[in-house]
Amino acid sequence: MTSVVSSPSRTIRIGSRKSQLALIQTYWVQEQLQKSFPDISFEVHTMSTHGDKILDVALAKIGDKGLFTKELELGMINQEIDFAVHSLKDLPTRLPEGLALAAITERENPADALVVHEKHKDKQIDTLPAGAVIGTSSLRRLAQLRHHFPHFTFKDVRGNLNTRMAKLDAGEYDALILAVAGLQRLGMGDRIHQVLPKEISLHAVGQGALGIECRAEDTELISLLKAIEHPETRDRCLAERAFLRELEGGCQVPIGVNTEINGKNLTLTGIVASVDGQKLVKDTIAGSTKDAEKLGIELAQRLREQGAQEILDQIFAEIQRGS
């Protein structure tokens, strides 16, 4: 195995998607590592993923196993790149053999945001008019919003953030639901009209955090990457990912979470909802941060006992039918 720390002449290759947001995130990681290890060269290599190429089909209908990560993972397996930077919410909870989640960076605000058309600038989510057209490509957001606001009209929206914003401003939508973190990282924080409270929308597993994936055998690189890991974010996200993995849900299944840490105590709330918003199972668990993954697994088992599995089985069957 090639040494990282003891070989100053080594160049480490970072894999990234080509999207604007992905590159901003990857260059941030590159900058942090360069500060910590000035004698090592870090190069960014870009790739287009399957999810980047299909922009006219709802994500849930494409199949989401590695939708935004598979090409980068193949790059690592084939020794073309050394590690990849992902939006952690896009990274499947079960990784290909030989790869590992090496580090999780400090999280931006993981909440969802309401972005409105100019004509609704005096409105909040609960005061938008009946029939308002809300754009989202997330089944998780869709299910929760339908549960709370069945009088809205929901419409799928794909494309990069600039494309979505242009569609909103052109009047195709009355409002969009987007991630606070993505808007902030792209310098569009001023477009956040309202940060949705967790009572309305629990966020996606890993939302707001970056996950750094590399070859599991490259222990020296993993040790190096730990320099930019944020322990509190790691514990929160490991609990969330264990919850999702135990439920065997992908990133396009209506599963939402919220985590909080107070000292060494972690509180995890999870939700599973039907796409129409009619059925919703929600519970909370608390315990030590050192048991983060165990808490996630236990909460998933609790929700399954309360009917979550039936909801998920129905959703998977509908997706397979292409409905």
XYZ file of N, CA, C and O in Angstrom, residues 123-196:
296
model
N -45.923 35.702 2.070
C -46.522 34.450 2.546
C -45.490 33.557 3.230
O -44.293 33.668 2.996
N -45.992 32.638 4.059
C -45.208 31.555 4.627
C -45.823 30.251 4.105
O -46.856 30.275 3.433
N -45.225 29.126 4.426
C -45.727 27.858 3.904
C -47.194 27.632 4.261
O -47.971 27.107 3.470
N -47.594 28.080 5.456
C -48.967 27.816 5.895
C -49.961 28.881 5.466
O -51.159 28.768 5.762
N -49.489 29.911 4.753
C -50.414 30.943 4.279
C -50.455 31.036 2.752
O -51.142 31.901 2.201
N -49.716 30.149 2.071
C -49.819 30.092 0.611
C -51.238 29.686 0.238
O -51.885 28.912 0.948
N -51.766 30.189 -0.880
C -53.169 29.915 -1.231
C -53.414 28.466 -1.637
O -52.495 27.766 -2.086
N -54.635 28.023 -1.476
C -55.024 26.691 -1.918
C -54.731 26.552 -3.408
O -54.961 27.476 -4.189
N -54.205 25.395 -3.802
C -53.873 25.166 -5.197
C -52.498 25.659 -5.598
O -52.087 25.476 -6.755
N -51.766 26.297 -4.685
C -50.416 26.768 -4.999
C -49.575 25.608 -5.521
O -49.625 24.495 -4.987
N -48.807 25.866 -6.591
C -47.987 24.829 -7.214
C -46.619 24.803 -6.539
O -45.846 25.766 -6.626
N -46.328 23.697 -5.851
C -45.085 23.554 -5.107
C -44.178 22.577 -5.844
O -44.577 21.445 -6.142
N -42.961 22.995 -6.144
C -42.016 22.146 -6.859
C -41.071 21.419 -5.925
O -40.453 22.036 -5.052
N -40.970 20.107 -6.097
C -39.996 19.310 -5.356
C -39.737 18.020 -6.111
O -40.638 17.479 -6.760
N -38.507 17.534 -6.051
C -38.180 16.252 -6.685
C -37.999 15.162 -5.640
O -37.584 14.053 -5.946
N -38.314 15.465 -4.386
C -38.088 14.549 -3.273
C -39.399 13.943 -2.778
O -40.317 14.666 -2.383
N -39.471 12.609 -2.777
C -40.657 11.954 -2.233
C -40.794 12.217 -0.737
O -41.904 12.275 -0.211
N -39.682 12.352 -0.047
C -39.712 12.644 1.386
C -40.420 13.974 1.654
O -41.313 14.068 2.503
N -40.029 15.014 0.914
C -40.671 16.324 1.094
C -42.129 16.266 0.652
O -43.009 16.797 1.312
N -42.350 15.598 -0.471
C -43.697 15.500 -1.023
C -44.659 14.856 -0.025
O -45.759 15.377 0.229
N -44.253 13.741 0.559
C -45.128 13.017 1.480
C -45.464 13.853 2.713
O -46.625 13.928 3.142
N -44.446 14.506 3.280
C -44.681 15.290 4.491
C -45.535 16.525 4.208
O -46.432 16.879 4.991
N -45.279 17.168 3.080
C -46.058 18.364 2.741
C -47.497 18.003 2.399
O -48.425 18.741 2.748
N -47.692 16.893 1.710
C -49.066 16.458 1.431
C -49.816 16.148 2.723
O -51.019 16.372 2.826
N -49.094 15.633 3.707
C -49.716 15.326 4.995
C -50.201 16.603 5.678
O -51.317 16.644 6.219
N -49.372 17.649 5.639
C -49.706 18.896 6.336
C -50.535 19.849 5.476
O -51.338 20.630 6.013
N -50.327 19.808 4.146
C -50.980 20.768 3.254
C -51.599 20.062 2.044
O -51.140 20.233 0.902
N -52.645 19.295 2.269
C -53.253 18.549 1.161
C -53.892 19.444 0.098
O -54.217 18.969 -0.997
N -54.038 20.736 0.391
C -54.686 21.651 -0.556
C -53.710 22.235 -1.579
O -54.119 22.986 -2.463
N -52.408 21.894 -1.479
C -51.446 22.369 -2.466
C -51.423 21.430 -3.679
O -51.830 20.268 -3.596
N -50.912 21.950 -4.805
C -50.648 21.129 -5.984
C -49.142 20.914 -6.062
O -48.371 21.871 -5.987
N -48.721 19.674 -6.225
C -47.289 19.373 -6.227
C -46.841 18.942 -7.616
O -47.515 18.190 -8.300
N -45.685 19.445 -8.018
C -45.164 19.210 -9.359
C -43.671 18.909 -9.268
O -42.938 19.602 -8.563
N -43.236 17.867 -9.979
C -41.824 17.493 -9.951
C -40.974 18.587 -10.598
O -41.404 19.246 -11.551
N -39.765 18.786 -10.070
C -38.841 19.757 -10.653
C -37.445 19.155 -10.636
O -36.977 18.685 -9.615
N -36.782 19.127 -11.813
C -35.419 18.598 -11.919
C -34.529 19.680 -12.494
O -34.961 20.758 -12.837
N -33.246 19.356 -12.633
C -32.274 20.308 -13.138
C -31.435 20.867 -12.007
O -31.731 20.670 -10.828
N -30.355 21.580 -12.367
C -29.534 22.184 -11.330
C -30.275 23.344 -10.673
O -31.368 23.730 -11.107
N -29.679 23.895 -9.638
C -30.376 24.906 -8.846
C -30.716 26.143 -9.670
O -31.811 26.710 -9.539
N -29.810 26.561 -10.543
C -30.088 27.738 -11.372
C -31.288 27.488 -12.289
O -32.123 28.375 -12.496
N -31.366 26.264 -12.838
C -32.490 25.912 -13.710
C -33.797 25.928 -12.932
O -34.822 26.437 -13.405
N -33.787 25.373 -11.739
C -34.997 25.346 -10.914
C -35.443 26.756 -10.550
O -36.642 27.071 -10.596
N -34.489 27.586 -10.194
C -34.814 28.968 -9.826
C -35.409 29.718 -11.017
O -36.354 30.504 -10.869
N -34.860 29.468 -12.201
C -35.373 30.135 -13.395
C -36.824 29.720 -13.659
O -37.664 30.553 -14.042
N -37.141 28.447 -13.443
C -38.510 27.971 -13.632
C -39.450 28.613 -12.609
O -40.589 28.972 -12.931
N -38.968 28.758 -11.382
C -39.769 29.420 -10.338
C -40.023 30.872 -10.717
O -41.175 31.345 -10.694
N -38.977 31.587 -11.079
C -39.103 33.009 -11.393
C -39.929 33.263 -12.650
O -40.528 34.335 -12.813
N -39.981 32.256 -13.546
C -40.787 32.380 -14.761
C -42.263 32.103 -14.496
O -43.096 32.255 -15.390
N -42.575 31.697 -13.283
C -43.970 31.482 -12.912
C -44.481 30.071 -13.079
O -45.681 29.821 -12.942
N -43.580 29.094 -13.367
C -44.025 27.709 -13.497
C -44.429 27.117 -12.148
O -45.189 26.158 -12.083
N -43.898 27.694 -11.080
C -44.195 27.239 -9.723
C -44.480 28.451 -8.846
O -43.978 29.552 -9.098
N -45.263 28.227 -7.808
C -45.467 29.279 -6.815
C -44.359 29.254 -5.770
O -44.024 30.287 -5.179
N -43.802 28.074 -5.543
C -42.731 27.933 -4.561
C -41.964 26.645 -4.819
O -42.474 25.717 -5.456
N -40.739 26.592 -4.343
C -39.920 25.395 -4.386
C -39.519 25.030 -2.961
O -39.399 25.904 -2.094
N -39.299 23.738 -2.733
C -38.735 23.275 -1.471
C -37.347 22.739 -1.784
O -37.191 21.795 -2.567
N -36.337 23.361 -1.190
C -34.947 23.020 -1.470
C -34.171 22.894 -0.159
O -34.657 23.302 0.897
N -32.964 22.360 -0.235
C -32.134 22.230 0.961
C -31.496 23.577 1.312
O -30.935 24.255 0.440
N -31.586 23.950 2.566
C -30.924 25.174 3.041
C -29.435 25.117 2.709
O -28.853 26.096 2.217
N -28.802 23.976 2.958
C -27.354 23.853 2.779
C -26.925 24.133 1.342
O -25.950 24.850 1.102
N -27.653 23.567 0.372
C -27.296 23.772 -1.026
C -27.409 25.230 -1.435
O -26.552 25.771 -2.141
N -28.480 25.888 -0.987
C -28.667 27.302 -1.300
C -27.546 28.147 -0.698
O -27.003 29.045 -1.356
N -27.175 27.842 0.525
C -26.114 28.611 1.177
C -24.776 28.397 0.492
O -24.025 29.353 0.261
N -24.470 27.165 0.150
C -23.177 26.873 -0.470
C -23.051 27.498 -1.862
O -21.956 27.817 -2.311
N -24.186 27.679 -2.541
C -24.171 28.275 -3.874
C -24.314 29.794 -3.826
O -24.453 30.438 -4.858
N -24.295 30.362 -2.622
C -24.404 31.811 -2.494
C -25.798 32.328 -2.734
O -25.990 33.502 -3.063
N -26.811 31.466 -2.577
C -28.200 31.856 -2.794
C -28.989 31.882 -1.488
O -30.210 31.759 -1.488
N -28.293 32.061 -0.393
C -28.965 32.081 0.896
C -30.024 33.158 1.012
O -30.990 33.014 1.766
N -29.856 34.231 0.218
C -30.835 35.327 0.281
C -32.177 34.927 -0.329
O -33.183 35.620 -0.122
N -32.210 33.789 -1.062
C -33.472 33.327 -1.634
C -34.277 32.465 -0.653
O -35.410 32.092 -0.955
N -33.684 32.143 0.483
C -34.407 31.356 1.481
C -35.480 32.239 2.106
O -35.189 33.212 2.797
N -36.728 31.906 1.839
C -37.845 32.704 2.343
C -38.267 32.241 3.735
O -38.630 33.048 4.586
N -38.173 30.928 3.952
C -38.529 30.356 5.251
C -37.794 29.041 5.432
O -37.765 28.209 4.529
N -37.176 28.869 6.588
C -36.606 27.571 6.945
C -37.734 26.755 7.568
O -38.330 27.164 8.561
N -38.052 25.627 6.942
C -39.192 24.844 7.409
C -38.883 24.186 8.754
O -37.840 23.539 8.906
